[in-house]
CSV table of C-alpha atoms in Angstrom, one decimal:
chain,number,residue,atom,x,y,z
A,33,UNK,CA,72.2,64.0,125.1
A,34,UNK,CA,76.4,63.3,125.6
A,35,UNK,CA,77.9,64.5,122.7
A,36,UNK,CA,79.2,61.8,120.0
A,37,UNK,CA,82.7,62.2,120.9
A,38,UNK,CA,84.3,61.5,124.3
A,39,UNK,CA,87.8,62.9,123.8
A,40,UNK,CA,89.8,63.5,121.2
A,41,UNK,CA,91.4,60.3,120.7
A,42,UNK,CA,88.0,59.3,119.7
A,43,UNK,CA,87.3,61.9,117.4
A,44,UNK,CA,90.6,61.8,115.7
A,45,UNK,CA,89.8,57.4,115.5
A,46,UNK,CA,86.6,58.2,114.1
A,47,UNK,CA,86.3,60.9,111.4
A,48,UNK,CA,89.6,63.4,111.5
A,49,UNK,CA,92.1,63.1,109.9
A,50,UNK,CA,94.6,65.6,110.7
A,51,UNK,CA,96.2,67.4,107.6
A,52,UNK,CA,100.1,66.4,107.8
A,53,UNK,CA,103.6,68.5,108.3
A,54,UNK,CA,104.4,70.2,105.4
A,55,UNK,CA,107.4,68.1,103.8
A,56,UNK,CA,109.8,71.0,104.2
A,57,UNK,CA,109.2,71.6,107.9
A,58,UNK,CA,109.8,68.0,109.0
A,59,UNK,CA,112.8,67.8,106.7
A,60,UNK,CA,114.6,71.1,108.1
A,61,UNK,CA,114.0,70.1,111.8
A,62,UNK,CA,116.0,66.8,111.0
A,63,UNK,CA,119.2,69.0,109.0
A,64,UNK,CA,118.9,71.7,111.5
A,65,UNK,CA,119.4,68.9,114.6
A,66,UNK,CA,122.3,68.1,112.7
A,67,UNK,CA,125.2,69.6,113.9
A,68,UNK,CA,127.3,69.3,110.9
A,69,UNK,CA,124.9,70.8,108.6
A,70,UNK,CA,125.8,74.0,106.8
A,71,UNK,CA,123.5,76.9,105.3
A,72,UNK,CA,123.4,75.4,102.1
A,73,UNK,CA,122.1,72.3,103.1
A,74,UNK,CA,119.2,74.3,104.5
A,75,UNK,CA,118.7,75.6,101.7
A,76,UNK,CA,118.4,72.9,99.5
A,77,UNK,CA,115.8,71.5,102.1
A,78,UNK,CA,113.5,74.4,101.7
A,79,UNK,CA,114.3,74.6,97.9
A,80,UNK,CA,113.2,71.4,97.4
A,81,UNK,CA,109.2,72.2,98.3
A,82,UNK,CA,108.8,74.6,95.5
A,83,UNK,CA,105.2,76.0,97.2
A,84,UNK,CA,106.6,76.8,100.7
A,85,UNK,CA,110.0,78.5,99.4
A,86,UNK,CA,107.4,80.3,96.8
A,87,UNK,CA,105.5,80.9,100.3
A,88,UNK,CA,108.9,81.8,102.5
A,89,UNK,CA,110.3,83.7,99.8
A,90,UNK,CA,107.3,86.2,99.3
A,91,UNK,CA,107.1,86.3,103.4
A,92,UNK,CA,110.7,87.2,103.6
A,93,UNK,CA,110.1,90.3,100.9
A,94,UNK,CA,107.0,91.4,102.7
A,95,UNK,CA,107.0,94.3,104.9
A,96,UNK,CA,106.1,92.1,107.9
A,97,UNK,CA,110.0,91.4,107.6
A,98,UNK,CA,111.0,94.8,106.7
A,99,UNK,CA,114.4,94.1,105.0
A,100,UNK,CA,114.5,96.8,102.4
A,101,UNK,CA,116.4,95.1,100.0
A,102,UNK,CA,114.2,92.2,97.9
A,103,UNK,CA,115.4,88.7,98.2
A,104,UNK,CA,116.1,87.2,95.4
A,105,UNK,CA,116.4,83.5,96.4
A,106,UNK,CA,116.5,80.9,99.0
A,107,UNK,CA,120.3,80.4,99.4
A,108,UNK,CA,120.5,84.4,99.5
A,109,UNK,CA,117.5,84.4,102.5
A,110,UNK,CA,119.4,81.7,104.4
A,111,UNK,CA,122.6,83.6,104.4
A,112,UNK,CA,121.0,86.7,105.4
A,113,UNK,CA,118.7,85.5,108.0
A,114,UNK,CA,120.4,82.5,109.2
A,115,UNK,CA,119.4,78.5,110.2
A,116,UNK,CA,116.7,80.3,113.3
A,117,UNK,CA,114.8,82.6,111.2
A,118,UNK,CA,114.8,80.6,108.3
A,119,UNK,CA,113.2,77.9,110.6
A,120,UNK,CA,110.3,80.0,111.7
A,121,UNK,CA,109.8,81.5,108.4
A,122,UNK,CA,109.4,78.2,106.9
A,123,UNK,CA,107.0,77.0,109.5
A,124,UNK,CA,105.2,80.2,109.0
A,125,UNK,CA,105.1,79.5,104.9
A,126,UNK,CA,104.1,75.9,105.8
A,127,UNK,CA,101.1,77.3,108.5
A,128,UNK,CA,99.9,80.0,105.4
A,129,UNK,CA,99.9,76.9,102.9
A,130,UNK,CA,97.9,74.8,105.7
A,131,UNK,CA,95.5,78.0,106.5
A,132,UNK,CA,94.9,79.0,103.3
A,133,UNK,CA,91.3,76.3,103.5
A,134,UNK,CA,90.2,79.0,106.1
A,135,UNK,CA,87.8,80.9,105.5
A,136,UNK,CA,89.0,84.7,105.0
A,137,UNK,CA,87.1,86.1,108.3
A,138,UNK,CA,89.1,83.4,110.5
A,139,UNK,CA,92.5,83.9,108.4
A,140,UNK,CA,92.5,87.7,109.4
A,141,UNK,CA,91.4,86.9,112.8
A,142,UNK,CA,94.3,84.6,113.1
A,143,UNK,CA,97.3,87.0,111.3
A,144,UNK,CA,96.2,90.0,113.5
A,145,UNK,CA,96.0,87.5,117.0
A,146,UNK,CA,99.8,86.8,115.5
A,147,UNK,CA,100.5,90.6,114.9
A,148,UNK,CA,99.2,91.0,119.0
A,149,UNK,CA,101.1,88.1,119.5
A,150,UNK,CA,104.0,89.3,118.5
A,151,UNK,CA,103.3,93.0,119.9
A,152,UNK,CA,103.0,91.2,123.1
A,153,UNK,CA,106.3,88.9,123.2
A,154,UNK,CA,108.1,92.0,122.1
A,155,UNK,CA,107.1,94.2,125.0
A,156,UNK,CA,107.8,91.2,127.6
A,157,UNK,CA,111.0,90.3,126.2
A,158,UNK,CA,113.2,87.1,126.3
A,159,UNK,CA,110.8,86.4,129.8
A,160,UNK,CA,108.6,83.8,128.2
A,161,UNK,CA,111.2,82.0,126.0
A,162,UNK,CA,110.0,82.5,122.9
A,163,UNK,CA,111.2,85.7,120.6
A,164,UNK,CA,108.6,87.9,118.4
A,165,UNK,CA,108.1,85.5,115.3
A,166,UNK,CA,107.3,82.3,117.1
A,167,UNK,CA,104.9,84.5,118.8
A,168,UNK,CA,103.2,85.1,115.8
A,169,UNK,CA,103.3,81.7,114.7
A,170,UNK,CA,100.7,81.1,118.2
A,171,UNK,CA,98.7,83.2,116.6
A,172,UNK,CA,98.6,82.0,112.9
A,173,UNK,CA,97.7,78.6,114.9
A,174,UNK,CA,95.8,79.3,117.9
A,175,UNK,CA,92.2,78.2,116.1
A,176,UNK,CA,93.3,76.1,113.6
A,177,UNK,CA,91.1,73.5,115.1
A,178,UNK,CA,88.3,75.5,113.7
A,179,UNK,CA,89.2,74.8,110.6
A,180,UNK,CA,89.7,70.8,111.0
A,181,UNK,CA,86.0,71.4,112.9
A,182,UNK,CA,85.0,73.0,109.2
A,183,UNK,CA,86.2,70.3,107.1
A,184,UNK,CA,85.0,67.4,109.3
A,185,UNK,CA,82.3,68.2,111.4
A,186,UNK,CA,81.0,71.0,109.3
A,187,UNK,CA,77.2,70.8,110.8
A,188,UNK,CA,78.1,70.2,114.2
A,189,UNK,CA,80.1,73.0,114.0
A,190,UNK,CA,77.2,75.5,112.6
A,191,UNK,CA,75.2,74.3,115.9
A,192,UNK,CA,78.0,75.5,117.8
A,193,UNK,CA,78.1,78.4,116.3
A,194,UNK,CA,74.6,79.2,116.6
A,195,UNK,CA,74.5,77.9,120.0
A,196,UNK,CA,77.5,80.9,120.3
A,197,UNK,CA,75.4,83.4,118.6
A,198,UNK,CA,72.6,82.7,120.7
A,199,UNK,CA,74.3,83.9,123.6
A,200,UNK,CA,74.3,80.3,125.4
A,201,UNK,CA,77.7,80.2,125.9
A,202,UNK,CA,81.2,81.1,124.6
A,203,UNK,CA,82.0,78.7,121.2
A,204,UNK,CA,84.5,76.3,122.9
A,205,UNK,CA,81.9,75.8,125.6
A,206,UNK,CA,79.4,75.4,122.7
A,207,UNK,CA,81.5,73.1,120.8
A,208,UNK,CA,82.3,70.6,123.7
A,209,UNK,CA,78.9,70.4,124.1
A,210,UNK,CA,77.8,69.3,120.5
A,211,UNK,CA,81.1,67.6,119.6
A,212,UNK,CA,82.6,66.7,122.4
A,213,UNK,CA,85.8,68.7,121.9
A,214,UNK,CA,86.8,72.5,121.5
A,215,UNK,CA,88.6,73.9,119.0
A,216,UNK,CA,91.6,74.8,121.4
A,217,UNK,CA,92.3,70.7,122.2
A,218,UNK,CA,92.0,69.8,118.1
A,219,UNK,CA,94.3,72.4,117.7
A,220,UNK,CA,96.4,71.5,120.2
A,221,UNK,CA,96.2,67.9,118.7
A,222,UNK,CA,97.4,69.0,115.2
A,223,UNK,CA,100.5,71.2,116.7
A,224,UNK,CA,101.7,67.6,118.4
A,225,UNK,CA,101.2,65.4,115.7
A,226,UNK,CA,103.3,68.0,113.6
A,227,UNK,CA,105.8,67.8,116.6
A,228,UNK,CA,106.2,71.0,116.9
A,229,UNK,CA,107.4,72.4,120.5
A,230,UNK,CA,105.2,71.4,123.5
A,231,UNK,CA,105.0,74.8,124.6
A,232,UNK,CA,103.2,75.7,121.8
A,233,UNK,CA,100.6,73.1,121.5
A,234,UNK,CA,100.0,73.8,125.1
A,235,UNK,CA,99.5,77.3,124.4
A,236,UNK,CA,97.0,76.5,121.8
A,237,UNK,CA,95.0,74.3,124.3
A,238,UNK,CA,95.0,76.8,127.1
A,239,UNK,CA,94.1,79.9,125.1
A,240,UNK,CA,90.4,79.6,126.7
A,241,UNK,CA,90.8,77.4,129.7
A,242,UNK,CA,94.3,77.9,131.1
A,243,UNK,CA,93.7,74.7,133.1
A,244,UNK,CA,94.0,72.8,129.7
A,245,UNK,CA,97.2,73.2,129.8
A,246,UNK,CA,99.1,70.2,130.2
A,247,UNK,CA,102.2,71.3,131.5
A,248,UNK,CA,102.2,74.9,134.3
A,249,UNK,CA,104.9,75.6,133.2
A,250,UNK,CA,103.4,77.3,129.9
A,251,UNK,CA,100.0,78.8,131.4
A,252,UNK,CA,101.7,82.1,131.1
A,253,UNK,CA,102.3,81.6,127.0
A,254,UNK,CA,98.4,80.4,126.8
A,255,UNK,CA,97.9,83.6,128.6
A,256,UNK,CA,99.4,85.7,126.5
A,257,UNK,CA,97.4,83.9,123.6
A,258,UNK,CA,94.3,84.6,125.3
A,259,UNK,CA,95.0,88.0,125.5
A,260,UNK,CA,96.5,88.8,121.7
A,261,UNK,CA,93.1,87.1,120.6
A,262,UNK,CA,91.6,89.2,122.6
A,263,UNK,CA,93.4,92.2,121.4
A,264,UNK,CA,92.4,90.8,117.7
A,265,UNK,CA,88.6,90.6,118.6
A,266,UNK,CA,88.4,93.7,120.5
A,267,UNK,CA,89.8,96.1,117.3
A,268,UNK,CA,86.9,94.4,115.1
A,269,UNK,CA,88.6,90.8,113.8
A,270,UNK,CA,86.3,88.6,115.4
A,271,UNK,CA,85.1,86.1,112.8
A,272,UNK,CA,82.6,83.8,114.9
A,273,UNK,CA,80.2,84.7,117.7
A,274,UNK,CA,81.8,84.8,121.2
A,275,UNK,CA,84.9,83.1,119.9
A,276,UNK,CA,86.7,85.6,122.5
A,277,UNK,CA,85.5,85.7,125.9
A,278,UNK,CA,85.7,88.0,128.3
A,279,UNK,CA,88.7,88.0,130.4
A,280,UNK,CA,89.7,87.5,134.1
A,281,UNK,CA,92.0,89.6,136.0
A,282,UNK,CA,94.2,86.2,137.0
A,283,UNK,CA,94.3,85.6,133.0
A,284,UNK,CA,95.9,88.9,132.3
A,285,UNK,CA,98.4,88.5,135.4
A,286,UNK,CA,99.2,85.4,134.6
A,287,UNK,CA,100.1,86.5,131.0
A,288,UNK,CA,102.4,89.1,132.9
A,289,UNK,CA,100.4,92.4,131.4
A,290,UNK,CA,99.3,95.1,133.1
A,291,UNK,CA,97.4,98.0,132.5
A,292,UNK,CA,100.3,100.2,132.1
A,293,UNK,CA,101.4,98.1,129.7
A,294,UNK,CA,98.2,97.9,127.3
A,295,UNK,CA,98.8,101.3,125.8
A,296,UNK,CA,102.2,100.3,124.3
A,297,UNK,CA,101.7,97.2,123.5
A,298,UNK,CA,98.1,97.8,121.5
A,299,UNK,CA,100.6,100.9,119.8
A,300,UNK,CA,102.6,98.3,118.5
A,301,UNK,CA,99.6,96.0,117.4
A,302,UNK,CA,98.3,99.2,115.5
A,303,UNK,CA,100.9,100.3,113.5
A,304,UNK,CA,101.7,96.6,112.5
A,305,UNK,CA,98.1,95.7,111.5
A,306,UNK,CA,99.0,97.6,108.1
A,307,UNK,CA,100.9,94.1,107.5
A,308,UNK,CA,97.5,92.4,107.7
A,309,UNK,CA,96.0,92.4,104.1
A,310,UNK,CA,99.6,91.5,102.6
A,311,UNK,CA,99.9,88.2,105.5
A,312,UNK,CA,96.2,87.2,104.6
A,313,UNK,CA,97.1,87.6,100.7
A,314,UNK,CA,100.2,84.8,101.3
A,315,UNK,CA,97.6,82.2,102.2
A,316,UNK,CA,95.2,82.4,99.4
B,22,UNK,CA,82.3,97.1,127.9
B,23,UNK,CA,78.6,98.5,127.1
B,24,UNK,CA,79.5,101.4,124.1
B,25,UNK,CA,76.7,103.7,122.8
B,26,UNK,CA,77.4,106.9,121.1
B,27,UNK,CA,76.7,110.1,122.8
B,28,UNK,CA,76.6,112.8,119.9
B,29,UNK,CA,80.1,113.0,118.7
B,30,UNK,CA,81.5,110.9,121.6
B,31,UNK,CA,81.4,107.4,122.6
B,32,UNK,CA,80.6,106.6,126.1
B,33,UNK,CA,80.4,103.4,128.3
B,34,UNK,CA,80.3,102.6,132.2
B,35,UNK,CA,83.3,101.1,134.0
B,36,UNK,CA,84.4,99.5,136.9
B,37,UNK,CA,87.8,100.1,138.8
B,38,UNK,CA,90.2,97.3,140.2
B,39,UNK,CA,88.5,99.1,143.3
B,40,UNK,CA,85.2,98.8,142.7
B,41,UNK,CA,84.6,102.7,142.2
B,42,UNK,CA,81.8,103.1,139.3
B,43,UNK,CA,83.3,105.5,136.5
B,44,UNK,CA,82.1,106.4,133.0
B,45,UNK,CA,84.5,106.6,129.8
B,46,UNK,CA,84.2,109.0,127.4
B,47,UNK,CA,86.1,109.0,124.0
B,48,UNK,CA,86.3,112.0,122.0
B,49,UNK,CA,89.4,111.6,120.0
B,50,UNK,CA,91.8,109.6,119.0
B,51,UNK,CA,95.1,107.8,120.6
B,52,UNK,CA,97.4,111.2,119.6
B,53,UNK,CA,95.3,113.7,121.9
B,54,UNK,CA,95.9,113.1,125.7
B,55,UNK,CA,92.1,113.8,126.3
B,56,UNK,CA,90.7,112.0,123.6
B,57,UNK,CA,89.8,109.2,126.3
B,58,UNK,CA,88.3,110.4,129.5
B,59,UNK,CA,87.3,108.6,132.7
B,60,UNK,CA,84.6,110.3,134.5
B,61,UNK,CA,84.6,109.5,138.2
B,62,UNK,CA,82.5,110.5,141.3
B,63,UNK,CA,85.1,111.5,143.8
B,64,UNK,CA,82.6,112.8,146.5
B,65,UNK,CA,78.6,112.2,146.1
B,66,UNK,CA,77.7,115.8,144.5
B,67,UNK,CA,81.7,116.3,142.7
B,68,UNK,CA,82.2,114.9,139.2
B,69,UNK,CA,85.6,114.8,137.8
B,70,UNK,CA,87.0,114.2,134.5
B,71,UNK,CA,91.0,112.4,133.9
B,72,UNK,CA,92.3,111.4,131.1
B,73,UNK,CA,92.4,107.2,130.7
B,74,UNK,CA,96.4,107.4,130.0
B,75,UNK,CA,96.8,108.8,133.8
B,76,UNK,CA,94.3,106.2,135.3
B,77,UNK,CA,95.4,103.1,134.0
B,78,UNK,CA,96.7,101.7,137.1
B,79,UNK,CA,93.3,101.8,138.5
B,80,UNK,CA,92.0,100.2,135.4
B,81,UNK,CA,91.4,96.2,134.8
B,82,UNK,CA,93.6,95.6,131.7
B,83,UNK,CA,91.3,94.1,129.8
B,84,UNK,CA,89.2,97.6,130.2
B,85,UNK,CA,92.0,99.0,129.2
B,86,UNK,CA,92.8,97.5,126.3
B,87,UNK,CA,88.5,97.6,125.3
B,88,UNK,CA,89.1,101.4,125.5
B,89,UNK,CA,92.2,101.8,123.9
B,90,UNK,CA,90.8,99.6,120.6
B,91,UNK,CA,87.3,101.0,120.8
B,92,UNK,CA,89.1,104.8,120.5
B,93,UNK,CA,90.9,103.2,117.4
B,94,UNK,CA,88.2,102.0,116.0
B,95,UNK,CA,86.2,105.1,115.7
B,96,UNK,CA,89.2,108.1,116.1
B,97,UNK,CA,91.9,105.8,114.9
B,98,UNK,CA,94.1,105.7,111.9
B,99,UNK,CA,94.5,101.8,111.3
B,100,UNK,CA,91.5,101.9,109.3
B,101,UNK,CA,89.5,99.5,111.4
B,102,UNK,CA,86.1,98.2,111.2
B,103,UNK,CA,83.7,100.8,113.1
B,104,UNK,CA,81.5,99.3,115.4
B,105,UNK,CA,77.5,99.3,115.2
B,106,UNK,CA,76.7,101.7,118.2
């Protein structure tokens, strides 16, 4: 039997409805592309959606950020961590706020594939284009389709998942088989229809197949998201059956890691991983 | 990788980027330079035992990364989930 949907346009046309940008997000991309547009404007944008400065504000104090001195307000976090920061910390605040319908298995599965994320993007450097915090954005993000599949297609879902637990095959496998779509493409959907950049919604549809990424350019970043999810599974945050499959060498080259590397990088993922229970405590 | 415990160690087979067949052997965690051993076969009757951190170019990185997390989960201090070996 085909499965009910064809591609995702169809599924999207048919029964999703994907959640929309948080207010505050869309907003600040528009004052940020404005050239003339000073701190204080920026924060009066994020000021303005009490529940994501609540959100940004209690990020920015947390010791994922490690300032040391607690932040009293939004005008005194934009003038301390300027227009870039402030940008990703607000789309992090506005992710927690969308995440926070997960349930608390996938949640901590997510933050700690951010916290490898991040632990990778920091060993490689500027070499991918993105610096440490978007990197843990990718992972906050990387199966938010699961949770649209949860809301939406809740049974189908559960026959994925069994289907995964069965040992038939991985879960995106699984769910393109009963739904017609994985995970990785309906979050890939959601990142574009919140416009955020291209290289991350192709990151989030590569982070199984590689070849689902639309552009080449970023199969490296969809590596690297293969293998901080991998990282997350492996040190016991693996909320579904076979959500993370096992790797390939080309996957791990193509992320740019090599064995070498693995000890560092997985030191960095461990110390940061007492983070977790504070970043999982923001989405609730 | 295919753990099981071995009294007080863990142990699993492994396979080197070469093909050689090896067996790891964790004892202890990241902080001691032998708490993760690879046991190879360098000639058909001689068994010898390296520690993981001097192999690791030999290693797939995946492997690499199974051991490292594995010797944190039951040696480590991050207060991770132990695994049902």
């Amino acid at each position: 039997m085909s499965p009910p949907y064809a591609n995702i346009d169809r599924l999207i046309e048919d029964i999703v409805t994907l959640p929309s940008l948080p207010g505050a997000v869309a907003e600040l991309n528009a004052t940020l592309s404005d050239p003339d547009c000073s701190l204080s404007d920026i924060g009066e944008v994020v000021s303005n959606d009490p529940a994501i400065a609540m959100k940004a504000l209690r990020l920015v104090n947390s010791a994922y950020y490690g300032l040391g001195n607690e932040v009293g307000s939004v005008e005194q976090a934009v003038n301390l961590l300027g227009p870039k920061v402030i940008k990703n910390l607000v789309l992090t605040a506005s992710v927690f706020e969308s995440l926070g319908r997960a349930a608390e298995g996938l949640l901590r599965h997510s933050v700690t594939t951010g916290l490898a994320m991040r632990a990778i993007i920091d060993h490689r450097g500027n070499a991918v284009g993105i610096d440490a915090d978007e990197g843990f954005i990718y992972g906050l993000l990387h199966d938010v389709g699961i949770i649209i599949f949860h809301e939406f297609l809740p049974k189908e879902h559960e026959r994925a998942i069994q289907m995964a637990r069965a040992g038939e095959k991985p879960l995106h496998l699984a769910e393109i088989e009963i739904i017609g779509v994985s995970h990785a493409e309906a979050g890939a959907r959601l990142a574009t229809t919140w416009k955020l950049a291209d290289r991350l919604s192709n990151a989030i549809a590569g982070h199984h197949v590689l070849d689902a990424c639309l552009d080449r350019k970023y199969r490296p970043l969809a590596a690297m998201l293969h293998v901080a999810e991998y990282i997350s599974a492996r040190s016991s945050f693996e909320p579904l059956p076979r959500i993370v499959t096992d790797t390939d060498p080309n996957i791990w080259e193509e992320a740019g890691i090599r064995s070498q590397d693995v000890p560092t990088i997985l030191g960095r993922f461990f110390e940061s991983l007492s983070d977790t229970e504070e970043l999982v405590a923001l989405a609730a | 990788m295919d753990w099981s415990r071995q009294g007080g160690a863990v142990v699993s087979p492994a396979r080197l980027a070469d093909g050689r067949v090896a067996k790891v052997v964790l004892v202890a965690g990241r902080g001691n330079p032998k708490g993760a051993m690879l046991i190879l076969a360098d000639a058909p009757t001689a068994q010898n035992a390296y520690p993981v951190s001097k192999m690791l170019a030999a290693m797939h990185p995946a492997d690499a990364a199974d051991i490292l997390c594995m010797q944190e989960r039951i040696f480590g201090v991050a207060a991770l989930e132990a695994p049902d070996l």
